Tab-separated table of C-alpha atoms and ligand atoms in Angstrom:
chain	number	residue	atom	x	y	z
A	8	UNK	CA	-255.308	-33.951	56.878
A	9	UNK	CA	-254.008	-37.198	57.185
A	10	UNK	CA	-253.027	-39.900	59.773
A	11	UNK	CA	-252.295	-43.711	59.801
A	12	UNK	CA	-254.869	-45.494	60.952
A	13	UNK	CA	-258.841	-45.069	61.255
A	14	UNK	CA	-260.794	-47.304	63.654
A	15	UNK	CA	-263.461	-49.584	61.606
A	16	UNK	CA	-266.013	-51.558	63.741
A	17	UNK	CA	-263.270	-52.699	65.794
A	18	UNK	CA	-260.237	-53.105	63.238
A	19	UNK	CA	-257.741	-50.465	62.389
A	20	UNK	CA	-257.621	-50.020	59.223
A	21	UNK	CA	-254.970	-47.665	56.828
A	22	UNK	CA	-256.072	-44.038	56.244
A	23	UNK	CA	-255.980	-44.537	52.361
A	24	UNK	CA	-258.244	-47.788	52.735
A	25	UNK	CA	-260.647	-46.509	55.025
A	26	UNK	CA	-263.964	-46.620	52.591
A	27	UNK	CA	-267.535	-46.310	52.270
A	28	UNK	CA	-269.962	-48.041	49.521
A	29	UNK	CA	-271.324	-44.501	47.466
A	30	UNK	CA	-274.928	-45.871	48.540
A	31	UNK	CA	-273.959	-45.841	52.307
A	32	UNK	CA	-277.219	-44.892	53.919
A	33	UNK	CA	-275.376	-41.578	55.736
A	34	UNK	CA	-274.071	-40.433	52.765
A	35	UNK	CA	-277.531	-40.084	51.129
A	36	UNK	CA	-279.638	-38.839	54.249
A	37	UNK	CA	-277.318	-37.589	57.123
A	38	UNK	CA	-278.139	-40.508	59.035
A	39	UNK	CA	-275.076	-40.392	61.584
A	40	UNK	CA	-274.142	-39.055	64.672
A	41	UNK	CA	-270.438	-37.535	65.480
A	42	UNK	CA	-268.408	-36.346	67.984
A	43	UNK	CA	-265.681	-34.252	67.707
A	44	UNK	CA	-262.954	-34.256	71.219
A	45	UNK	CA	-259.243	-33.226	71.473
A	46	UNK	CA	-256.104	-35.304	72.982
A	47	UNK	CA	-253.404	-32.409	73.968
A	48	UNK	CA	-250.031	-32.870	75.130
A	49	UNK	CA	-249.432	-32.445	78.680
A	50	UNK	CA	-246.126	-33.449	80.922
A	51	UNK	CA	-246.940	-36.731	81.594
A	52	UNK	CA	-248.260	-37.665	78.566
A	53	UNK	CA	-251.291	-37.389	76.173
A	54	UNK	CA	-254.414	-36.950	77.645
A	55	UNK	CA	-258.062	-36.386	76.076
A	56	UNK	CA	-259.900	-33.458	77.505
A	57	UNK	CA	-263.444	-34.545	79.093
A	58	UNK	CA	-263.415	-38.165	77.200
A	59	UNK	CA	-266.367	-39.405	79.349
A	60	UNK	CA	-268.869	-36.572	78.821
A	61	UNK	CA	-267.902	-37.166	74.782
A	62	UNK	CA	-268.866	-40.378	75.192
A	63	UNK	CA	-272.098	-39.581	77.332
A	64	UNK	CA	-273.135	-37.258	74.516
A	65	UNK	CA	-272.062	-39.801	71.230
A	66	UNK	CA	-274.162	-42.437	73.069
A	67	UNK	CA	-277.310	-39.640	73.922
A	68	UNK	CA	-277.122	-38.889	70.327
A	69	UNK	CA	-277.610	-42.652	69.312
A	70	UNK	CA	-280.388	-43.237	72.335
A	71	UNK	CA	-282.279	-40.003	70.333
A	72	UNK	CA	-281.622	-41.111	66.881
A	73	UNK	CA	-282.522	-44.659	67.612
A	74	UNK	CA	-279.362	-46.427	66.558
A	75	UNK	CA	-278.023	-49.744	68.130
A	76	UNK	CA	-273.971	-50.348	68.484
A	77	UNK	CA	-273.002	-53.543	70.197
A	78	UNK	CA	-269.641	-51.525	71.780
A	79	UNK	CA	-270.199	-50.112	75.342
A	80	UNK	CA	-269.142	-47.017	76.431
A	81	UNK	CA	-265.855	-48.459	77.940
A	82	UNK	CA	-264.741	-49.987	74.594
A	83	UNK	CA	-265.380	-46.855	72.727
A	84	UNK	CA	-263.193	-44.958	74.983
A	85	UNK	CA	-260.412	-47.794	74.720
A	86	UNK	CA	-261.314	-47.498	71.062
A	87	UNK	CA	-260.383	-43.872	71.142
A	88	UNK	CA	-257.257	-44.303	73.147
A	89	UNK	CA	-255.732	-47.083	71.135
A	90	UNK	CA	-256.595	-45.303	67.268
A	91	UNK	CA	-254.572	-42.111	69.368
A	92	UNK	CA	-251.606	-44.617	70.127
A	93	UNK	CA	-251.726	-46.474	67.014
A	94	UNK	CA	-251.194	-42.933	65.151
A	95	UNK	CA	-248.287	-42.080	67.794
A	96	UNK	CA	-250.008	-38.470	67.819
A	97	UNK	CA	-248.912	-36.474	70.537
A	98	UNK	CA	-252.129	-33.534	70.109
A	99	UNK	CA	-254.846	-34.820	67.988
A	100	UNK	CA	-258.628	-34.201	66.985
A	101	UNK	CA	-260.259	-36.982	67.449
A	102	UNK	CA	-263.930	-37.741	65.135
A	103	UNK	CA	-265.974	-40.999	66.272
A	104	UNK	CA	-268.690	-41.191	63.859
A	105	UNK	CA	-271.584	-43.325	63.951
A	106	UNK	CA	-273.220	-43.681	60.723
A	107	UNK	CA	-276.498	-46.031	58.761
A	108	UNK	CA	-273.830	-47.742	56.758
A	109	UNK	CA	-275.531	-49.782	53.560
A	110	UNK	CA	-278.341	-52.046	52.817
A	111	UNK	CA	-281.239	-50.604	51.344
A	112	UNK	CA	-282.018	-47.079	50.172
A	113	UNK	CA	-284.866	-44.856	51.816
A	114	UNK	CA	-285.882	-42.885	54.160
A	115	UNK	CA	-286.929	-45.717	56.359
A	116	UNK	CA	-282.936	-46.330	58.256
A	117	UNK	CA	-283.887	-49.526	60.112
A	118	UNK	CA	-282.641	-51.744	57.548
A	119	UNK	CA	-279.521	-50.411	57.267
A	120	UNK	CA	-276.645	-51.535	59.480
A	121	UNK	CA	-275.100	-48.954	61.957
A	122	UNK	CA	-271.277	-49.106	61.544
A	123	UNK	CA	-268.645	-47.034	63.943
A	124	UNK	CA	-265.630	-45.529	62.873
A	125	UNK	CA	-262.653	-43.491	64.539
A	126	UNK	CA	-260.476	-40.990	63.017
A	127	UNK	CA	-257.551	-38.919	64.318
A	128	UNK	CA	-255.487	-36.309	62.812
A	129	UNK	CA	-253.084	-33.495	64.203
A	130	UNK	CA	-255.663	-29.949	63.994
A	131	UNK	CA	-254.555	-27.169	65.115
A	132	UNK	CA	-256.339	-23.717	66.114
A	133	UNK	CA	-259.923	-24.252	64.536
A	134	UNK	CA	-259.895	-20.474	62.553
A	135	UNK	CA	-255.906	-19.779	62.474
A	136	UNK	CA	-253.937	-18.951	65.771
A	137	UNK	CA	-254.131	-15.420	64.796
A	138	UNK	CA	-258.151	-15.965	65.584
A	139	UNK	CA	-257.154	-17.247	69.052
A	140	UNK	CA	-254.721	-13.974	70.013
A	141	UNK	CA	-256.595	-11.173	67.703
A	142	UNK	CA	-260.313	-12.633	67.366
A	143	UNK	CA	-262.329	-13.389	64.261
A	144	UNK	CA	-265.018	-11.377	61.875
A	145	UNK	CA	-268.357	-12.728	62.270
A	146	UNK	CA	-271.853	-11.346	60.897
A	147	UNK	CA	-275.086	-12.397	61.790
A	148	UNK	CA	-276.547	-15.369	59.169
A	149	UNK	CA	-278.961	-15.082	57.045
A	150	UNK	CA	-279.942	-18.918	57.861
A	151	UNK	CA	-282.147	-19.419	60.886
A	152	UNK	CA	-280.960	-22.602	63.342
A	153	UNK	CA	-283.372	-25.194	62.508
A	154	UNK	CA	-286.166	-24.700	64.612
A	155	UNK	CA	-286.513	-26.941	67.861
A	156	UNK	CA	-289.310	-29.361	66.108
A	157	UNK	CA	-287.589	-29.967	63.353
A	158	UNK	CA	-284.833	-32.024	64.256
A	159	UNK	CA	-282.868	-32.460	67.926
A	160	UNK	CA	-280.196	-30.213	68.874
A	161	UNK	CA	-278.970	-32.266	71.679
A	162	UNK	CA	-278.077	-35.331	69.522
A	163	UNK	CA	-274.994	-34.899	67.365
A	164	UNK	CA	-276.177	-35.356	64.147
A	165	UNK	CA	-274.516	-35.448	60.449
A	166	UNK	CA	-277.693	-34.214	58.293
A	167	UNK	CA	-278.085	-30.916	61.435
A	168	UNK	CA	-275.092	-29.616	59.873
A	169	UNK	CA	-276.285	-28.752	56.263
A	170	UNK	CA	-277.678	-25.818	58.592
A	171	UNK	CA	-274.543	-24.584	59.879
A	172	UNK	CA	-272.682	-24.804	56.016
A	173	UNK	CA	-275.190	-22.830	54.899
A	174	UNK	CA	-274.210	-20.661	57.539
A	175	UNK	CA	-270.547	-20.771	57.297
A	176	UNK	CA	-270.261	-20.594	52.943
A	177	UNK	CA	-272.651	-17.195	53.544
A	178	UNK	CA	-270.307	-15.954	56.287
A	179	UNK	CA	-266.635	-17.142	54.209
A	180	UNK	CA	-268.445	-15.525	50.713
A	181	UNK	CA	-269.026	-12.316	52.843
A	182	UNK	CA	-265.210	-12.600	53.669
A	183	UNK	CA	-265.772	-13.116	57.355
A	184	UNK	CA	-264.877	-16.021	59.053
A	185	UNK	CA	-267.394	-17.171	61.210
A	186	UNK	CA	-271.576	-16.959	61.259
A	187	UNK	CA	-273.818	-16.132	64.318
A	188	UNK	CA	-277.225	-18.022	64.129
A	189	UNK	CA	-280.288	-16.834	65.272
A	190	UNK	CA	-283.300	-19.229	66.145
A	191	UNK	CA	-286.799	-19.131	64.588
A	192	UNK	CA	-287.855	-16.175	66.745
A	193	UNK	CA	-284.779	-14.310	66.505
A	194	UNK	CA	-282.758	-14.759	69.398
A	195	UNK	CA	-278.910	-15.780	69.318
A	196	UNK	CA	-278.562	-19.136	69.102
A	197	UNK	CA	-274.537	-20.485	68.056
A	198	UNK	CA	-271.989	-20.442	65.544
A	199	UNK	CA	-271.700	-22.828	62.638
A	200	UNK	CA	-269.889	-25.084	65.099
A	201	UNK	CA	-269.268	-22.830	68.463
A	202	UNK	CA	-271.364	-21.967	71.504
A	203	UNK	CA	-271.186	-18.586	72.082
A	204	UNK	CA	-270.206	-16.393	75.127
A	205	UNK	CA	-270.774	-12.394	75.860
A	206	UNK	CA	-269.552	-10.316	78.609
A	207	UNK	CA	-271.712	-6.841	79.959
A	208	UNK	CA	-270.150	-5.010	82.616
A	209	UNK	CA	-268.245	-8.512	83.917
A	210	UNK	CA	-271.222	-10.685	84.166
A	211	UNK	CA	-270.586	-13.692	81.196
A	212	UNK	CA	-273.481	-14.954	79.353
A	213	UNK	CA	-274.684	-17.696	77.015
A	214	UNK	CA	-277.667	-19.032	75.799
A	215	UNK	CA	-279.793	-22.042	77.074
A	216	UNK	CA	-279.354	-25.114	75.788
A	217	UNK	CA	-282.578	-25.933	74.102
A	218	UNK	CA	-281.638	-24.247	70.864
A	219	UNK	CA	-277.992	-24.940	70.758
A	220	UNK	CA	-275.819	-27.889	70.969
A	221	UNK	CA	-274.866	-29.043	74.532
A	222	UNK	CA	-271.021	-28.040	74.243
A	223	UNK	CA	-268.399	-29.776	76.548
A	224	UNK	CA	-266.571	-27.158	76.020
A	225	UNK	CA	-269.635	-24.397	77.052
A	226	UNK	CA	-270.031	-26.442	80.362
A	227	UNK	CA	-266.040	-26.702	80.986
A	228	UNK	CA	-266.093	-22.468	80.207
A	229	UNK	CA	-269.204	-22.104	82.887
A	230	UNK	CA	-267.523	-24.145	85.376
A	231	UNK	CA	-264.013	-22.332	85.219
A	232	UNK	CA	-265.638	-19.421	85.174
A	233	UNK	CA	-267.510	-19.715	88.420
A	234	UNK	CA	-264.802	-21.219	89.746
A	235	UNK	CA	-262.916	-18.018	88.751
A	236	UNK	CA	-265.270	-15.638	90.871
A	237	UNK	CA	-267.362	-14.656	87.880
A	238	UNK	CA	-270.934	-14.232	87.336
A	239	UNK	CA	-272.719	-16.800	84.969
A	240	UNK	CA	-276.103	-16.577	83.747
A	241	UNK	CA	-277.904	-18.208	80.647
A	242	UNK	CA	-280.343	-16.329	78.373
A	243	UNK	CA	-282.006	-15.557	75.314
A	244	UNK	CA	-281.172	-12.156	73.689
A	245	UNK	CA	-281.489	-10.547	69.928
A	246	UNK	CA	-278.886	-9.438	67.964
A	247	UNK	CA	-278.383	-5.718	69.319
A	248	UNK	CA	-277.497	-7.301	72.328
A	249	UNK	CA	-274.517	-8.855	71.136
A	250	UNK	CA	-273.434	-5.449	69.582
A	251	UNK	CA	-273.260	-3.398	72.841
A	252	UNK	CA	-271.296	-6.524	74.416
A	253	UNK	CA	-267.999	-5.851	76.443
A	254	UNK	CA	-266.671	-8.558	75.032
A	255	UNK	CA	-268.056	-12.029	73.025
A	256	UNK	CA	-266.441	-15.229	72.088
A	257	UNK	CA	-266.798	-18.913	70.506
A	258	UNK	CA	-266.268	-22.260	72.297
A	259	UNK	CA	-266.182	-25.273	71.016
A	260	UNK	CA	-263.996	-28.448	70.834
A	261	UNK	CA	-262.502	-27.605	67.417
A	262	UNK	CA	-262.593	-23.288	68.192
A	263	UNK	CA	-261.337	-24.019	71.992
A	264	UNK	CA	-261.846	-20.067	73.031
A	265	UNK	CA	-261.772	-17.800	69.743
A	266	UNK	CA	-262.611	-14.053	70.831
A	267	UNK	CA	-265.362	-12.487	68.192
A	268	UNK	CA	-263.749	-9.062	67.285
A	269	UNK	CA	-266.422	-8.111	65.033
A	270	UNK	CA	-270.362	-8.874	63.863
A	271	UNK	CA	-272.037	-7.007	61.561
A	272	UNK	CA	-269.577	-4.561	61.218
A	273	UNK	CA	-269.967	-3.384	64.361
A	274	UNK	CA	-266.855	-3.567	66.329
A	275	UNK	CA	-266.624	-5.627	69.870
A	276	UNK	CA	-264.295	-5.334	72.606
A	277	UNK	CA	-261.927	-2.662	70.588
A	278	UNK	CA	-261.430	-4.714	67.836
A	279	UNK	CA	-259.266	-7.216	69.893
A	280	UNK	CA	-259.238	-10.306	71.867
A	281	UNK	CA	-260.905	-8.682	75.702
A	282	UNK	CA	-259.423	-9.231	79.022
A	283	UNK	CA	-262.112	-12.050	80.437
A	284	UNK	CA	-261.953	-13.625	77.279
A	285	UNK	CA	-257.710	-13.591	77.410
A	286	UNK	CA	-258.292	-14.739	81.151
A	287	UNK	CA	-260.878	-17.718	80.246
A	288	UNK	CA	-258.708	-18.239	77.261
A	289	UNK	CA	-255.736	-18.838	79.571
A	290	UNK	CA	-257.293	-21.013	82.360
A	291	UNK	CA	-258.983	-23.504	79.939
A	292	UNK	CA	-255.447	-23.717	77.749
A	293	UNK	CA	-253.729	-24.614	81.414
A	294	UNK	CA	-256.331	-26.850	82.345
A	295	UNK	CA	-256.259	-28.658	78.826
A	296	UNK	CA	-252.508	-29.485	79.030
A	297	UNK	CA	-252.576	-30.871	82.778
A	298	UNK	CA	-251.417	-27.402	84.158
A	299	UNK	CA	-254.193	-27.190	86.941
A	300	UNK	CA	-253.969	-29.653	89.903
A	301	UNK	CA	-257.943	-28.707	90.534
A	302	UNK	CA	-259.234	-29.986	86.751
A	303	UNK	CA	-257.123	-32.662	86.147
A	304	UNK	CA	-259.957	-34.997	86.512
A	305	UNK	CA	-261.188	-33.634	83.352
A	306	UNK	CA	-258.240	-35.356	81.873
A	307	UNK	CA	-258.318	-39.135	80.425
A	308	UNK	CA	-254.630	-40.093	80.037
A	309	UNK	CA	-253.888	-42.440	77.244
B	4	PPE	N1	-272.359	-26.008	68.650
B	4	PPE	C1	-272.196	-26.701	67.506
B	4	PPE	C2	-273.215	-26.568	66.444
B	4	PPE	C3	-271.080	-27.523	67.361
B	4	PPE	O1	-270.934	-28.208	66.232
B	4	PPE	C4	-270.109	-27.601	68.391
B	4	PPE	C5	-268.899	-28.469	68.229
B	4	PPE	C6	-270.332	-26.858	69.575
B	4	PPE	C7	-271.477	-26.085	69.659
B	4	PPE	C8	-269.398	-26.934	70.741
B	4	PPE	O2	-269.496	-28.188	71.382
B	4	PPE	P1	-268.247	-28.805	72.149
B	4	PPE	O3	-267.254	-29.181	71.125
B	4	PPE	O4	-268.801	-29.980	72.876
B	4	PPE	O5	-267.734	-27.754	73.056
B	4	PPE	N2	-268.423	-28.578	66.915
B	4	PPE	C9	-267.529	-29.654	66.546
B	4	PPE	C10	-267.346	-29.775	65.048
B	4	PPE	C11	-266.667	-28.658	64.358
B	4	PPE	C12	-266.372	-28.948	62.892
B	4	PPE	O6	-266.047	-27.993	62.171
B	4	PPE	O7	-266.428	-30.104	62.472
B	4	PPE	C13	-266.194	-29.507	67.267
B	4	PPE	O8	-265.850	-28.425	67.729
B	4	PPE	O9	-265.505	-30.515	67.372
């Protein structure tokens, strides 16, 4: 993983050089706020997939964790756009992070500056390609989602994602590839870094937002969906539920549509990537490289 340049407070500075005092306030605490968005190739050019609602969510995530920048919304997309053009990538992940940079150290972040930074790199399919044609092994975790008072789900945040390693070094030591959290109570909450989808007798489902990040990619799946003639509904289920699914997959910026061909050893969908899923999967790779007339609004050209 490697590119050129990284965007520092407004400078671009070279990959190698692009470094952190060790008593940077994030590094101790979690004390940031990310986003993670893709650029793909398309035939008139690069264009990043839902920019604006990225940079809705980045700046939600600062309003919640009370941090200050002094670049607006419009410069951070420029931002975005020039660290993509400055790296000449054609299809890039693209990781905006927002961190307490440092000053002083403890718990109390208000003394600490807040510094911005922009990375790109070339990433391709988030669990192998074979994940996005055959699906991926998944079990349930043994790691609850941090429960809703305990921290915010809606912003973005560095330290929320101790949770989900947890999660994913339980699920990669059980030789699977992906986890399935539950909440508090028990009901299906997310992947380490996915929303998740199921499909019972061609209705999709997914679950509410309070307990799960607000995925751009979730709201891009419900939309094409509809749009598609199928039935969405959100909702809270247990485990079993995902079991006797039709079909289940991930979403996410990084996982775009991964089908889930098993959890818990139980085996979903015939062991293979289902027909909705191959259907979503399809649509929202068309729409992504400027291959739908209808969505191309969702596309911020470069
Ligand atoms: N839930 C979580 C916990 C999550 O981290 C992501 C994105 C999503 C849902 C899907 O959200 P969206 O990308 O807006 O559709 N996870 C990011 C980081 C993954 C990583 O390994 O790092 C991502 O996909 O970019």
């Amino acid at each position: 993983m490697k590119a050129e340049k990284i965007w520092m407070d407004g400078k671009m500075v070279d990959w190698d050089k692009a470094q952190v005092h060790v008593c940077t306030h994030a590094f101790h605490y979690g004390s940031g706020v990310f986003e993670g968005i893709r650029a793909y190739e398309t035939e008139n050019g690069t264009a990043v997939f839902r920019l604006k609602e990225h940079i809705e969510r980045l700046f939600n995530s600062l309003k919640i964790f009370k941090m200050d920048i002094s670049f607006s919304k419009e410069e951070f997309r420029q931002a975005i756009k020039d660290t993509i053009k400055v790296n000449k990538l054609k299809s890039c992940y693209i990781r905006p992070l927002v961190y307490r940079g440092y000053n002083d150290l403890s718990l109390n972040p208000f003394n600490c500056p807040v510094c911005c930074t922009i990375a790109v790199w070339e990433w391709g399919a988030y669990l192998g390609e074979e994940a996005l044609a055959q699906g991926i092994r998944t079990k349930i975790s043994s790691y609850a989602r941090s429960s809703i008072n305990s921290t915010s789900q809606k912003a973005k945040i560095c330290g929320n994602y101790v949770n989900s390693i947890f999660a994913k070094m339980e699920a990669i030591e059980a030789g699977l590839d992906e986890a399935i959290l539950l909440d508090t109570r028990g009901f299906v909450t997310e992947g380490s870094g996915e929303n998740l989808f199921w499909i019972r007798n061609g209705v999709i489902y997914t679950t509410p937002t309070a307990t799960v990040l607000e995925g751009i990619t979730r709201d891009s799946i419900i939309k094409i969906a509809k749009d598609m003639g199928y039935q969405v509904q959100e909702k809270y289920i247990c485990r079993d539920e995902l079991y006797i699914s039709d079909e289940v997959f991930f979403s996410g910026t990084a996982a775009e549509v991964t089908p889930v061909r098993e959890i818990d050893n139980y085996q979903i969908s015939e062991g293979k990537r289902g027909p909705v899923t191959e259907n979503i999967q399809r649509k929202f790779f068309a729409i992504a490289k400027g291959e739908e007339e209808k969505y191309l609004s969702w596309l911020d050209y470069i």
